[in-house]
Amino acid sequence: MIVTALKDIIGTERDVSGPGWQSRRLLLASDRMGFSMTDTIIRLGMTLELEYKHHLEACYCIEGSGEIKKAGSNEWHPLEPFSLYALNQNDRHEVRAIDNDMRLICVFNPALSGQEQHRPDGSYAPPDP
C-alpha cells in the first residue's frame, strides 16, 4: 500500500518545475503501479506546447481555468474544474492557463521515472525498458 500527502512531496526531488509549470510527482515508475500521477500547476498567462510521443496522458482539472487545443488547430477547448482531457493519440497540443493558475491531476502511461526533462520539441525521451 502506498499512502502519501502532497505536503510530503513539496520541496523534495519529486517536486519539479520549469518555465510556467510545477509538477509534484505523486506516483512514479519506481512505485510499480504501471502508471504515474502528478499534481501539476500551469501558471497564469503561460501557454505550453507539448507532445508526449512515448506516453499517453490524461489530465483532470481541479482548480483554475484554461484552454487546450490540438497543434495546428484553431479550436480551443475550455478547461475548468471537473473537466478532463486525454491525449489518446500522443497529440501535439497547446495548453494554457487563463484567469488564474490552473491545477491538474495528470496520469501518464507508461509511468514517468521522475527524471524526465522536456526536450526542445516538448516531448519526453522514451522510457527506459
mmCIF file of C-alpha atoms in Angstrom:
data_model
loop_
_atom_site.group_PDB
_atom_site.id
_atom_site.type_symbol
_atom_site.label_atom_id
_atom_site.label_comp_id
_atom_site.label_asym_id
_atom_site.label_seq_id
_atom_site.Cartn_x
_atom_site.Cartn_y
_atom_site.Cartn_z
ATOM 1 C CA MET A 1 0.000 0.000 0.000
ATOM 2 C CA ILE A 2 1.208 3.496 -0.828
ATOM 3 C CA VAL A 3 -0.040 6.408 1.244
ATOM 4 C CA THR A 4 1.372 9.873 0.674
ATOM 5 C CA ALA A 5 0.391 13.504 1.086
ATOM 6 C CA LEU A 6 1.204 16.464 -1.133
ATOM 7 C CA LYS A 7 2.903 18.186 1.822
ATOM 8 C CA ASP A 8 5.388 15.275 1.939
ATOM 9 C CA ILE A 9 6.357 15.800 -1.728
ATOM 10 C CA ILE A 10 6.695 19.592 -1.844
ATOM 11 C CA GLY A 11 10.364 20.578 -1.730
ATOM 12 C CA THR A 12 11.667 17.063 -2.500
ATOM 13 C CA GLU A 13 13.121 15.575 -5.697
ATOM 14 C CA ARG A 14 9.516 14.734 -6.684
ATOM 15 C CA ASP A 15 8.685 18.463 -6.846
ATOM 16 C CA VAL A 16 9.949 19.728 -10.208
ATOM 17 C CA SER A 17 9.310 22.861 -12.212
ATOM 18 C CA GLY A 18 10.096 24.570 -15.467
ATOM 19 C CA PRO A 19 9.104 27.749 -17.262
ATOM 20 C CA GLY A 20 5.440 28.243 -16.436
ATOM 21 C CA TRP A 21 4.734 24.945 -14.671
ATOM 22 C CA GLN A 22 5.296 22.946 -11.491
ATOM 23 C CA SER A 23 4.749 19.196 -11.191
ATOM 24 C CA ARG A 24 4.552 17.272 -7.940
ATOM 25 C CA ARG A 25 5.045 13.600 -8.804
ATOM 26 C CA LEU A 26 2.691 11.593 -6.591
ATOM 27 C CA LEU A 27 3.375 8.210 -8.224
ATOM 28 C CA LEU A 28 6.379 7.257 -10.365
ATOM 29 C CA ALA A 29 7.627 4.155 -12.160
ATOM 30 C CA SER A 30 9.575 3.211 -9.025
ATOM 31 C CA ASP A 31 6.238 2.832 -7.219
ATOM 32 C CA ARG A 32 5.469 -0.070 -9.587
ATOM 33 C CA MET A 33 1.849 0.852 -10.332
ATOM 34 C CA GLY A 34 2.203 0.770 -14.129
ATOM 35 C CA PHE A 35 1.293 4.469 -14.447
ATOM 36 C CA SER A 36 2.334 7.720 -12.831
ATOM 37 C CA MET A 37 0.251 10.501 -11.322
ATOM 38 C CA THR A 38 1.173 14.149 -10.902
ATOM 39 C CA ASP A 39 -0.334 17.226 -9.305
ATOM 40 C CA THR A 40 0.596 19.884 -11.872
ATOM 41 C CA ILE A 41 0.185 23.649 -11.922
ATOM 42 C CA ILE A 42 0.282 25.695 -15.111
ATOM 43 C CA ARG A 43 0.944 29.326 -14.284
ATOM 44 C CA LEU A 44 -1.401 32.124 -15.293
ATOM 45 C CA GLY A 45 -0.659 33.517 -18.742
ATOM 46 C CA MET A 46 1.552 30.627 -19.791
ATOM 47 C CA THR A 47 0.963 28.596 -22.947
ATOM 48 C CA LEU A 48 2.844 25.297 -23.105
ATOM 49 C CA GLU A 49 3.327 23.423 -26.372
ATOM 50 C CA LEU A 50 3.855 19.745 -25.633
ATOM 51 C CA GLU A 51 3.881 16.376 -27.350
ATOM 52 C CA TYR A 52 4.300 13.186 -25.377
ATOM 53 C CA LYS A 53 5.403 10.899 -28.209
ATOM 54 C CA HIS A 54 6.085 7.963 -25.887
ATOM 55 C CA HIS A 55 3.405 8.426 -23.221
ATOM 56 C CA LEU A 56 -0.363 8.632 -23.111
ATOM 57 C CA GLU A 57 -1.645 11.327 -20.760
ATOM 58 C CA ALA A 58 -4.968 12.221 -19.181
ATOM 59 C CA CYS A 59 -5.452 15.368 -17.104
ATOM 60 C CA TYR A 60 -8.294 16.264 -14.765
ATOM 61 C CA CYS A 61 -8.640 19.943 -13.868
ATOM 62 C CA ILE A 62 -9.304 20.540 -10.169
ATOM 63 C CA GLU A 63 -8.621 24.302 -9.841
ATOM 64 C CA GLY A 64 -8.421 27.349 -12.069
ATOM 65 C CA SER A 65 -9.285 27.584 -15.709
ATOM 66 C CA GLY A 66 -7.579 27.234 -19.031
ATOM 67 C CA GLU A 67 -7.821 26.000 -22.572
ATOM 68 C CA ILE A 68 -6.349 23.254 -24.721
ATOM 69 C CA LYS A 69 -6.103 22.781 -28.460
ATOM 70 C CA LYS A 70 -4.536 20.270 -30.785
ATOM 71 C CA ALA A 71 -1.482 21.725 -32.524
ATOM 72 C CA GLY A 72 -2.378 23.081 -35.940
ATOM 73 C CA SER A 73 -5.995 23.665 -34.935
ATOM 74 C CA ASN A 74 -7.648 26.968 -34.116
ATOM 75 C CA GLU A 75 -10.238 25.342 -31.858
ATOM 76 C CA TRP A 76 -9.564 25.946 -28.163
ATOM 77 C CA HIS A 77 -11.476 23.751 -25.702
ATOM 78 C CA PRO A 78 -12.265 25.248 -22.287
ATOM 79 C CA LEU A 79 -10.865 23.632 -19.156
ATOM 80 C CA GLU A 80 -12.368 24.285 -15.762
ATOM 81 C CA PRO A 81 -12.663 22.347 -12.522
ATOM 82 C CA PHE A 82 -14.016 18.840 -13.057
ATOM 83 C CA SER A 83 -13.176 18.682 -16.767
ATOM 84 C CA LEU A 84 -10.765 16.178 -18.304
ATOM 85 C CA TYR A 85 -8.671 15.964 -21.426
ATOM 86 C CA ALA A 86 -6.971 12.812 -22.670
ATOM 87 C CA LEU A 87 -4.195 12.724 -25.253
ATOM 88 C CA ASN A 88 -5.089 9.310 -26.603
ATOM 89 C CA GLN A 89 -3.098 9.670 -29.835
ATOM 90 C CA ASN A 90 0.088 11.234 -28.424
ATOM 91 C CA ASP A 91 -1.386 14.523 -29.638
ATOM 92 C CA ARG A 92 0.870 17.534 -30.010
ATOM 93 C CA HIS A 93 -1.042 20.203 -28.120
ATOM 94 C CA GLU A 94 -1.034 23.613 -26.538
ATOM 95 C CA VAL A 95 -2.443 24.158 -23.082
ATOM 96 C CA ARG A 96 -2.745 27.475 -21.283
ATOM 97 C CA ALA A 97 -3.965 28.903 -18.016
ATOM 98 C CA ILE A 98 -6.339 31.853 -18.175
ATOM 99 C CA ASP A 99 -7.773 33.998 -15.371
ATOM 100 C CA ASN A 100 -5.555 32.273 -12.749
ATOM 101 C CA ASP A 101 -3.194 29.315 -12.264
ATOM 102 C CA MET A 102 -4.658 26.011 -13.411
ATOM 103 C CA ARG A 103 -4.158 22.841 -11.351
ATOM 104 C CA LEU A 104 -4.375 19.418 -12.974
ATOM 105 C CA ILE A 105 -4.126 15.834 -11.786
ATOM 106 C CA CYS A 106 -2.288 14.041 -14.616
ATOM 107 C CA VAL A 107 -1.838 10.337 -15.285
ATOM 108 C CA PHE A 108 0.892 9.039 -17.615
ATOM 109 C CA ASN A 109 1.235 5.595 -19.178
ATOM 110 C CA PRO A 110 3.890 4.268 -19.228
ATOM 111 C CA ALA A 111 4.861 5.667 -15.871
ATOM 112 C CA LEU A 112 7.308 8.551 -15.577
ATOM 113 C CA SER A 113 10.634 7.899 -13.873
ATOM 114 C CA GLY A 114 10.629 11.373 -12.345
ATOM 115 C CA GLN A 115 13.836 12.392 -14.122
ATOM 116 C CA GLU A 116 12.212 13.442 -17.417
ATOM 117 C CA GLN A 117 13.015 16.814 -18.927
ATOM 118 C CA HIS A 118 11.013 18.377 -21.736
ATOM 119 C CA ARG A 119 13.052 18.224 -24.919
ATOM 120 C CA PRO A 120 13.022 21.163 -27.384
ATOM 121 C CA ASP A 121 10.010 19.636 -29.183
ATOM 122 C CA GLY A 122 8.055 19.447 -25.891
ATOM 123 C CA SER A 123 8.305 15.651 -25.564
ATOM 124 C CA TYR A 124 9.958 13.345 -23.057
ATOM 125 C CA ALA A 125 12.520 10.755 -24.135
ATOM 126 C CA PRO A 126 11.254 7.174 -24.409
ATOM 127 C CA PRO A 127 11.131 5.405 -21.038
ATOM 128 C CA ASP A 128 13.949 3.018 -20.188
ATOM 129 C CA PRO A 129 12.950 -0.613 -20.775
#
